[in-house]
Amino acid sequence: QVQLVESGGGLVQPGGSLRLSCAASGSTFSINAMGWYRQAPGKERELVATITSSGDRTKYADSVKGRFSISRDNAKNTVYLQMNSLKPEDTAVYYCNAGRYRYYSASYYPDNYWGQGTQVTVSS
């Protein structure tokens, strides 16, 4: 099992930056691919970024490509999401997830491991 706790959210002005952290507990973190999702009120949860267990592959939603960067430090059992050039449409609750990455299809599949989320609000 993996337990996840997100942090680092807050209120930021458009064009600003935030760095989200997801601290994981449990012995399986290093073998899990990880994903960052976000969900705005009334919208479905959206996959934002993924990273393989070793960190050798990353993927991003088109809407955040070039602005967001996902990374992980397995020694610290932590995955990060660096968010730059934030836009109001980035406003959402951000969740991290432990899941599976399939190299043959370059696809991420979430497992049932979710944190409580951290609110990101981009507004002037």
XYZ file of N, CA, C and O in Angstrom:
496
model
N 0.816 -1.168 0.000
C 0.000 0.000 0.000
C 0.874 1.251 0.000
O 2.014 1.225 0.447
N 0.309 2.309 -0.527
C 0.978 3.596 -0.575
C 0.013 4.647 -0.045
O -1.149 4.697 -0.451
N 0.493 5.476 0.839
C -0.265 6.621 1.310
C 0.397 7.889 0.799
O 1.618 8.020 0.838
N -0.416 8.811 0.325
C 0.077 9.996 -0.347
C -0.476 11.249 0.308
O -1.661 11.317 0.632
N 0.384 12.241 0.473
C -0.014 13.515 1.045
C 0.535 14.632 0.169
O 1.751 14.796 0.052
N -0.370 15.394 -0.423
C 0.026 16.514 -1.270
C 0.186 17.781 -0.444
O -0.509 17.975 0.556
N 1.074 18.638 -0.897
C 1.261 19.931 -0.263
C 1.833 20.906 -1.281
O 2.266 20.514 -2.359
N 1.830 22.169 -0.924
C 2.447 23.186 -1.754
C 1.482 24.057 -2.521
O 1.907 25.015 -3.176
N 0.202 23.751 -2.451
C -0.771 24.565 -3.149
C -0.977 25.899 -2.466
O -0.471 26.163 -1.376
N -1.726 26.744 -3.126
C -2.006 28.049 -2.578
C -2.537 28.984 -3.635
O -2.902 28.572 -4.735
N -2.582 30.250 -3.283
C -3.043 31.299 -4.184
C -1.841 31.944 -4.848
O -0.895 32.359 -4.174
N -1.896 32.032 -6.160
C -0.799 32.613 -6.910
C -1.365 33.452 -8.042
O -2.438 33.161 -8.567
N -0.654 34.497 -8.399
C -1.076 35.351 -9.499
C -0.760 34.707 -10.841
O 0.151 33.884 -10.948
N -1.521 35.052 -11.863
C -1.191 34.551 -13.195
C 0.259 34.855 -13.554
O 0.758 35.948 -13.298
N 0.909 33.874 -14.144
C 2.319 34.000 -14.466
C 3.250 33.554 -13.361
O 4.465 33.441 -13.589
N 2.702 33.298 -12.204
C 3.506 32.872 -11.081
C 3.824 31.396 -11.111
O 3.473 30.670 -12.046
N 4.479 30.950 -10.066
C 4.930 29.569 -9.979
C 4.576 28.962 -8.633
O 4.490 29.657 -7.620
N 4.374 27.676 -8.648
C 4.195 26.891 -7.445
C 4.902 25.561 -7.628
O 5.022 25.066 -8.749
N 5.328 25.013 -6.539
C 5.919 23.689 -6.549
C 5.136 22.795 -5.605
O 5.130 23.012 -4.395
N 4.481 21.809 -6.172
C 3.717 20.867 -5.388
C 4.580 19.672 -5.018
O 5.433 19.244 -5.792
N 4.334 19.162 -3.849
C 5.032 17.971 -3.390
C 4.023 16.911 -3.010
O 2.929 17.210 -2.542
N 4.394 15.692 -3.220
C 3.584 14.554 -2.822
C 4.484 13.605 -2.064
O 5.373 12.983 -2.654
N 4.263 13.525 -0.783
C 5.052 12.644 0.068
C 4.354 11.304 0.187
O 3.166 11.243 0.502
N 5.093 10.271 -0.065
C 4.541 8.928 -0.049
C 5.097 8.138 1.115
O 6.269 8.261 1.477
N 4.253 7.331 1.675
C 4.680 6.375 2.684
C 4.309 4.983 2.217
O 3.346 4.802 1.471
N 5.072 4.033 2.650
C 4.870 2.680 2.192
C 6.059 2.199 1.392
O 6.798 3.004 0.809
N 6.205 0.931 1.325
C 7.392 0.348 0.721
C 7.331 0.229 -0.790
O 8.319 -0.168 -1.413
N 6.210 0.560 -1.393
C 6.041 0.355 -2.822
C 6.272 1.591 -3.668
O 6.149 1.526 -4.888
N 6.610 2.720 -3.059
C 6.719 3.957 -3.811
C 7.693 3.848 -4.974
O 7.396 4.275 -6.095
N 8.852 3.298 -4.734
C 9.899 3.304 -5.739
C 9.580 2.454 -6.961
O 10.207 2.617 -8.002
N 8.616 1.574 -6.867
C 8.242 0.747 -8.003
C 6.969 1.218 -8.675
O 6.507 0.598 -9.631
N 6.414 2.299 -8.191
C 5.201 2.842 -8.773
C 5.497 3.988 -9.721
O 6.289 4.878 -9.404
N 4.858 3.947 -10.854
C 4.744 5.165 -11.627
C 3.838 6.125 -10.859
O 2.999 5.702 -10.065
N 4.014 7.405 -11.092
C 3.242 8.401 -10.379
C 2.604 9.360 -11.366
O 3.148 9.626 -12.434
N 1.476 9.853 -10.980
C 0.796 10.830 -11.802
C 0.257 11.975 -10.977
O -0.093 11.801 -9.809
N 0.237 13.130 -11.582
C -0.446 14.282 -11.014
C -1.740 14.503 -11.791
O -1.725 14.561 -13.023
N -2.819 14.596 -11.065
C -4.123 14.899 -11.623
C -4.620 16.217 -11.055
O -4.147 16.682 -10.021
N -5.587 16.779 -11.722
C -6.250 17.946 -11.178
C -7.731 17.865 -11.478
O -8.153 17.242 -12.444
N -8.504 18.505 -10.633
C -9.942 18.509 -10.796
C -10.508 19.844 -10.346
O -10.308 20.258 -9.205
N -11.191 20.483 -11.251
C -11.889 21.716 -10.954
C -13.348 21.393 -10.661
O -13.874 20.372 -11.117
N -14.038 22.245 -9.909
C -15.449 21.985 -9.604
C -16.277 21.786 -10.867
O -16.182 22.570 -11.811
N -17.062 20.731 -10.878
C -17.912 20.448 -12.012
C -17.224 19.793 -13.186
O -17.865 19.546 -14.208
N -15.941 19.514 -13.056
C -15.195 18.899 -14.135
C -14.631 17.556 -13.694
O -14.469 17.297 -12.506
N -14.337 16.739 -14.664
C -13.761 15.443 -14.355
C -12.286 15.585 -14.022
O -11.622 16.551 -14.410
N -11.792 14.622 -13.305
C -10.390 14.636 -12.944
C -9.531 14.423 -14.188
O -9.781 13.519 -14.990
N -8.519 15.247 -14.327
C -7.697 15.293 -15.517
C -6.265 14.911 -15.193
O -5.679 15.421 -14.235
N -5.708 14.041 -15.991
C -4.307 13.677 -15.837
C -3.429 14.792 -16.380
O -3.545 15.174 -17.543
N -2.547 15.289 -15.548
C -1.706 16.423 -15.889
C -0.307 15.991 -16.291
O 0.242 16.459 -17.288
N 0.283 15.116 -15.508
C 1.659 14.699 -15.747
C 1.887 13.328 -15.148
O 1.266 12.964 -14.150
N 2.772 12.586 -15.760
C 3.120 11.260 -15.264
C 4.627 11.082 -15.292
O 5.336 11.716 -16.072
N 5.088 10.191 -14.453
C 6.499 9.859 -14.409
C 6.631 8.384 -14.079
O 5.895 7.851 -13.249
N 7.557 7.723 -14.742
C 7.775 6.315 -14.504
C 8.452 6.098 -13.166
O 8.923 7.030 -12.518
N 8.501 4.847 -12.749
C 9.050 4.538 -11.439
C 10.494 4.983 -11.281
O 10.902 5.424 -10.201
N 11.264 4.873 -12.347
C 12.662 5.278 -12.306
C 12.863 6.740 -12.686
O 13.956 7.274 -12.502
N 11.831 7.357 -13.210
C 11.946 8.726 -13.657
C 12.492 8.888 -15.056
O 12.779 10.019 -15.470
N 12.616 7.794 -15.791
C 13.207 7.878 -17.116
C 12.247 8.385 -18.185
O 12.683 8.750 -19.277
N 10.971 8.407 -17.899
C 9.972 8.900 -18.837
C 9.009 9.831 -18.109
O 8.591 9.564 -16.982
N 8.674 10.888 -18.774
C 7.648 11.793 -18.284
C 6.708 12.136 -19.421
O 7.092 12.131 -20.588
N 5.475 12.430 -19.072
C 4.473 12.840 -20.039
C 3.636 13.956 -19.445
O 3.447 14.024 -18.232
N 3.130 14.800 -20.318
C 2.353 15.942 -19.881
C 1.131 16.122 -20.754
O 1.147 15.832 -21.949
N 0.093 16.606 -20.131
C -1.059 17.028 -20.909
C -0.663 18.209 -21.780
O 0.179 19.030 -21.403
N -1.269 18.290 -22.943
C -0.939 19.376 -23.859
C -1.147 20.745 -23.220
O -0.420 21.695 -23.517
N -2.115 20.839 -22.342
C -2.446 22.113 -21.739
C -1.363 22.646 -20.803
O -1.334 23.843 -20.517
N -0.486 21.771 -20.333
C 0.549 22.198 -19.399
C 1.951 21.989 -19.936
O 2.927 22.392 -19.281
N 2.068 21.391 -21.092
C 3.380 21.093 -21.657
C 4.188 22.371 -21.840
O 3.701 23.366 -22.367
N 5.423 22.311 -21.402
C 6.291 23.471 -21.477
C 6.213 24.374 -20.275
O 7.069 25.254 -20.115
N 5.208 24.181 -19.437
C 5.045 24.997 -18.243
C 5.232 24.211 -16.955
O 5.719 24.749 -15.964
N 4.815 22.960 -16.975
C 4.905 22.108 -15.795
C 6.022 21.096 -15.972
O 6.337 20.680 -17.099
N 6.581 20.677 -14.862
C 7.622 19.670 -14.871
C 7.442 18.733 -13.686
O 7.365 19.183 -12.540
N 7.354 17.452 -13.970
C 7.217 16.454 -12.926
C 8.574 15.808 -12.669
O 9.353 15.578 -13.598
N 8.852 15.531 -11.426
C 10.097 14.877 -11.060
C 9.859 14.055 -9.807
O 8.829 14.188 -9.143
N 10.793 13.213 -9.494
C 10.670 12.412 -8.286
C 12.028 12.187 -7.661
O 13.057 12.180 -8.335
N 12.002 12.001 -6.370
C 13.190 11.673 -5.610
C 12.839 10.439 -4.800
O 12.213 10.532 -3.744
N 13.214 9.305 -5.322
C 12.832 8.061 -4.667
C 13.476 7.900 -3.295
O 12.921 7.235 -2.421
N 14.647 8.501 -3.109
C 15.289 8.443 -1.804
C 14.472 9.172 -0.751
O 14.540 8.837 0.433
N 13.711 10.177 -1.172
C 12.867 10.940 -0.263
C 11.404 10.533 -0.340
O 10.562 11.133 0.327
N 11.107 9.547 -1.166
C 9.729 9.096 -1.351
C 8.797 10.249 -1.701
O 7.689 10.367 -1.165
N 9.247 11.078 -2.608
C 8.516 12.287 -2.941
C 8.489 12.505 -4.445
O 9.493 12.282 -5.131
N 7.349 12.938 -4.926
C 7.209 13.353 -6.310
C 6.802 14.821 -6.318
O 6.069 15.273 -5.430
N 7.295 15.553 -7.289
C 7.082 16.985 -7.354
C 6.395 17.373 -8.650
O 6.500 16.695 -9.660
N 5.728 18.484 -8.592
C 5.197 19.107 -9.791
C 5.548 20.584 -9.740
O 4.969 21.333 -8.954
N 6.511 20.972 -10.550
C 6.875 22.367 -10.669
C 5.973 23.013 -11.703
O 5.920 22.567 -12.847
N 5.267 24.042 -11.306
C 4.303 24.701 -12.167
C 4.739 26.139 -12.378
O 4.807 26.922 -11.427
N 5.034 26.466 -13.610
C 5.449 27.809 -13.980
C 4.438 28.420 -14.937
O 3.633 27.721 -15.545
N 4.517 29.717 -15.072
C 3.637 30.443 -15.986
C 2.185 30.051 -15.778
O 1.448 29.752 -16.723
N 1.760 30.059 -14.545
C 0.425 29.587 -14.209
C -0.654 30.479 -14.801
O -0.505 31.700 -14.884
N -1.727 29.833 -15.195
C -2.866 30.492 -15.794
C -4.100 30.255 -14.938
O -4.164 29.271 -14.202
N -5.090 31.125 -15.037
C -6.322 30.903 -14.267
C -6.949 29.542 -14.520
O -7.529 28.959 -13.592
N -6.836 29.030 -15.725
C -7.411 27.731 -16.025
C -6.674 26.577 -15.359
O -7.132 25.432 -15.416
N -5.546 26.855 -14.737
C -4.855 25.840 -13.953
C -5.462 25.668 -12.568
O -5.062 24.769 -11.825
N -6.393 26.525 -12.214
C -7.024 26.452 -10.904
C -7.758 25.129 -10.740
O -8.611 24.770 -11.547
N -7.413 24.412 -9.700
C -7.999 23.104 -9.455
C -7.432 22.556 -8.156
O -6.492 23.111 -7.582
N -8.012 21.466 -7.719
C -7.396 20.669 -6.677
C -6.478 19.668 -7.358
O -6.898 18.952 -8.270
N -5.252 19.636 -6.928
C -4.263 18.762 -7.530
C -4.032 17.546 -6.645
O -3.843 17.669 -5.433
N -4.051 16.396 -7.270
C -3.881 15.129 -6.584
C -2.713 14.356 -7.180
O -2.497 14.394 -8.395
N -2.010 13.662 -6.347
C -1.038 12.719 -6.870
C -1.585 11.307 -6.735
O -2.479 11.035 -5.931
N -1.067 10.456 -7.551
C -1.566 9.095 -7.625
C -0.415 8.147 -7.908
O 0.489 8.464 -8.677
N -0.461 7.003 -7.284
C 0.466 5.927 -7.592
C -0.220 4.979 -8.557
O -1.340 4.540 -8.304
N 0.441 4.675 -9.651
C -0.203 3.861 -10.658
C 0.777 3.038 -11.460
O 1.839 2.638 -10.977
N 0.386 2.797 -12.692
C 1.149 1.956 -13.595
C 1.398 2.678 -14.905
O 0.534 3.400 -15.401
N 2.567 2.485 -15.432
C 2.915 3.031 -16.724
C 3.209 1.888 -17.682
O 4.000 1.002 -17.369
N 2.558 1.913 -18.810
C 2.767 0.898 -19.832
C 3.609 1.480 -20.954
O 3.151 2.363 -21.682
N 4.821 0.991 -21.064
C 5.743 1.544 -22.047
C 5.266 1.315 -23.478
O 5.459 2.174 -24.337
N 4.645 0.179 -23.721
C 4.262 -0.134 -25.090
C 3.222 0.824 -25.640
O 3.166 1.065 -26.845
N 2.401 1.354 -24.751
C 1.387 2.301 -25.185
C 1.651 3.710 -24.679
O 0.897 4.629 -24.998
N 2.705 3.865 -23.884
C 3.038 5.149 -23.268
C 1.826 5.724 -22.535
O 1.503 6.906 -22.653
N 1.171 4.857 -21.782
C -0.053 5.239 -21.100
C 0.071 5.009 -19.601
O 0.740 4.082 -19.150
N -0.600 5.851 -18.849
C -0.614 5.761 -17.400
C -1.972 5.288 -16.928
O -3.014 5.760 -17.399
N -1.959 4.371 -15.993
C -3.186 3.839 -15.422
C -3.129 4.002 -13.910
O -2.244 3.451 -13.258
N -4.051 4.744 -13.352
C -4.015 4.980 -11.907
C -4.447 3.769 -11.107
O -5.375 3.052 -11.495
N -3.762 3.546 -10.032
C -4.223 2.619 -9.023
C -5.049 3.384 -8.001
O -5.170 4.605 -8.057
N -5.617 2.664 -7.080
C -6.496 3.277 -6.100
C -5.707 3.826 -4.911
O -5.970 3.487 -3.758
N -4.733 4.668 -5.223
C -3.947 5.343 -4.199
C -3.957 6.829 -4.510
O -3.336 7.276 -5.474
N -4.653 7.576 -3.695
C -4.820 9.006 -3.894
C -4.547 9.757 -2.607
O -4.857 9.277 -1.517
N -3.979 10.937 -2.753
C -3.879 11.834 -1.622
C -5.163 12.629 -1.464
O -6.134 12.451 -2.206
N -5.171 13.528 -0.485
C -6.341 14.360 -0.233
C -6.416 15.567 -1.159
O -7.460 16.211 -1.253
N -5.333 15.852 -1.829
C -5.308 16.953 -2.766
C -4.835 18.249 -2.134
O -4.910 18.434 -0.927
N -4.349 19.137 -2.977
C -3.948 20.463 -2.541
C -4.510 21.478 -3.524
O -4.430 21.298 -4.738
N -5.104 22.518 -2.989
C -5.790 23.507 -3.812
C -4.796 24.476 -4.436
O -3.955 25.054 -3.741
N -4.913 24.644 -5.730
C -4.153 25.646 -6.459
C -5.136 26.633 -7.052
O -6.032 26.243 -7.803
N -4.981 27.880 -6.698
C -5.840 28.929 -7.218
C -4.979 29.978 -7.892
O -4.087 30.554 -7.266
N -5.242 30.207 -9.159
C -4.495 31.182 -9.941
C -5.436 32.339 -10.239
O -6.380 32.203 -11.020
N -5.184 33.453 -9.617
C -6.070 34.598 -9.749
C -5.329 35.864 -9.363
O -4.451 35.853 -8.506
N -5.702 36.940 -10.001
C -5.159 38.240 -9.642
C -6.025 38.935 -8.608
O -5.667 39.959 -8.069
